[in-house]
Amino acid sequence: MVNQYIHLFIAAFIIFSFIGFTSSYILFKLICYIVGNKLRGKSLSKRQKYQSKGKPRRVVIGFFHPYCNAGGGGERVLWTAIRDIQKEFENVVCVVYTGDKQVSKEGLIENVKTLFHLELHPDSLHIILLEKRHLVSQESWPRFTMVGQSLGSMILAYEAISKLVPDIFIDTMGYAFTLPLVSHILDIPTSAYIHYPTISSDTSSQIPPSNWPKKLYCNIFKYFYGWAGSAVDLVMTNSSWTAGHIDSSFGMKSVVVYPPCNTESLRSIDISRQRKKEILYLAQYRPEKNHELVLHSFKLYLERFDKKKEAKLILVGSIRGPKDSERVLMLKKQARDLDIEDNIEFIIEASWEEVVGWLRRAWIGVNAMWNEHFGIGIVEYMAAGLIPIVHNSGGPILDIVVPFEGQPTGFHANTAEEFAEAFNSAFTIEDPQSRRLRARETSQNFSEEKFSQLWLRQVDILLKTETLRRRERIYRTGIKED
Ligand SMILES: *[C@@H]1O[C@H](CO)[C@@H](O)[C@H](O)[C@H]1NC(C)=O
Ligand SMILES: *[C@@H]1O[C@H](CO)[C@@H](O)[C@H](O)[C@H]1NC(C)=O
């Protein structure tokens, strides 16, 4: 008797939950649909201004980049990407959503030109100003920063699309949570270019088990981050390192599109010129750059191979504040203690011309940082024709110092012993010229042309997806869009 009721109860429960879930899903879709239509209607007149009569429809690509005037590496990617689109696709209008209110469009274009030497056309570029950028700044969220910024970015993205509905939405600053929002409301293709994962498996594994609330917080956030990422149509990452983390979080395969490095001028250095027996280390004077290891290796090298008379080590780097200055003093003292100070030169705050001078004459370029995610300095060594010797970890071995046509381009080392051995090998290899050439060829992986080629291929995919998605949308809703 009782058993029967239990069965009934379970059946009823299943039916009601099914109805509950289905109806909330339908309700959710309905709300998205209504909101999306409302936003489309609001944008209509603005969007029509981008079209011209008798010409093919122009597709609006929206770039979500709240800090587009920051002048950093992320901005170089953004503006190169837009420049390439302007060159290649006549029927695309680029729109940048940004909170940089102090500067006009003309001012922005001017800044991009002086800073990155990129020419942008004002006609097919539009700037949409956002009022609520403070919602994504770190200072607004002293606690629960990750969650706060993510929620803030969703509000900001809503502001963006309510000011102008794009046809394709691309986040270029790593605000992954904007993507499911835009994707659900507008039903358009979304994409992301990711420089750095907001959270990775490293983050939570670095928290000690005793701090379980924080660990739990990180794991829950990571779950939602993965959910957000899975809504994206196309993900690009800036390196294999980032790709590894993003692919495991998002459960998809991203496309690695290396950012463009400006190595043009270095590649014009004559590769056959005579070089000095010098080792160059281009790196800020920061602890993680591990200058100590280089000093120790150099000492070992000088002693073991009896090179005190000829070899030199050149350290070139900038300092950010008093902490770094102290480091330089400490390193100088270490050099004295090791009795190698006469073979070392410390250069602080060199101009680019001076750096090029060092790149022109040194034999080897070294990098001792453990697990560096990338290392633009190493790319510069290779473009200039130096033989790179890098720590056997991270991006340098995944992406940069990789074989060319099956032949090595440089050396990988872990310990001072191995670095010292590598110095000797690099100074004495039989055919240094061909190694330099291979290194230079490999550095082309990071050239502007390579970036443009890969990036435009992705844009092409997005444009094709957009055509299909739009046709489907119009068919389903029966609403004519602009
Ligand atoms: C990718 O972006 C991160 C964060 O800005 C940066 O540290 C890293 O060097 C970049 N990688 C490449 C290949 O430029
Ligand atoms: C880098 O360039 C070399 C030579 O062109 C090529 O063999 C290699 O596959 C490239 N690596 C990546 C990661 O693109």
Coordinates of C-alpha atoms and ligand atoms in Angstrom, one line a residue, residues 74 194-196 238-239 242 258-259 261 373-375 399 446, ligand 1:
G74 CA 46.4 43.7 -25.5
I194 CA 42.2 35.4 -24.5
H195 CA 45.5 36.6 -23.3
Y196 CA 45.2 35.0 -19.9
N238 CA 47.6 34.1 -27.4
S239 CA 49.9 31.2 -26.6
T242 CA 47.0 30.0 -22.3
Y258 CA 50.2 34.6 -31.4
P259 CA 50.2 38.4 -30.8
C261 CA 55.6 41.2 -32.2
H373 CA 54.3 32.3 -20.2
F374 CA 55.9 33.8 -23.1
G375 CA 59.0 36.0 -23.4
D399 CA 56.2 28.1 -28.5
F446 CA 55.3 35.8 -34.1
Ligands
LIG1 C1 49.6 36.5 -23.5 O1 49.1 37.4 -22.6 C2 49.7 37.5 -21.3 C3 48.9 38.5 -20.5 O2 48.9 39.7 -21.0 C4 51.1 37.8 -21.4 O3 51.7 37.7 -20.1 C5 51.8 36.8 -22.3 O4 53.1 37.2 -22.5 C6 51.1 36.8 -23.7 N1 51.6 35.8 -24.5 C7 52.1 36.2 -25.7 C8 52.5 35.0 -26.6 O5 52.3 37.3 -26.0

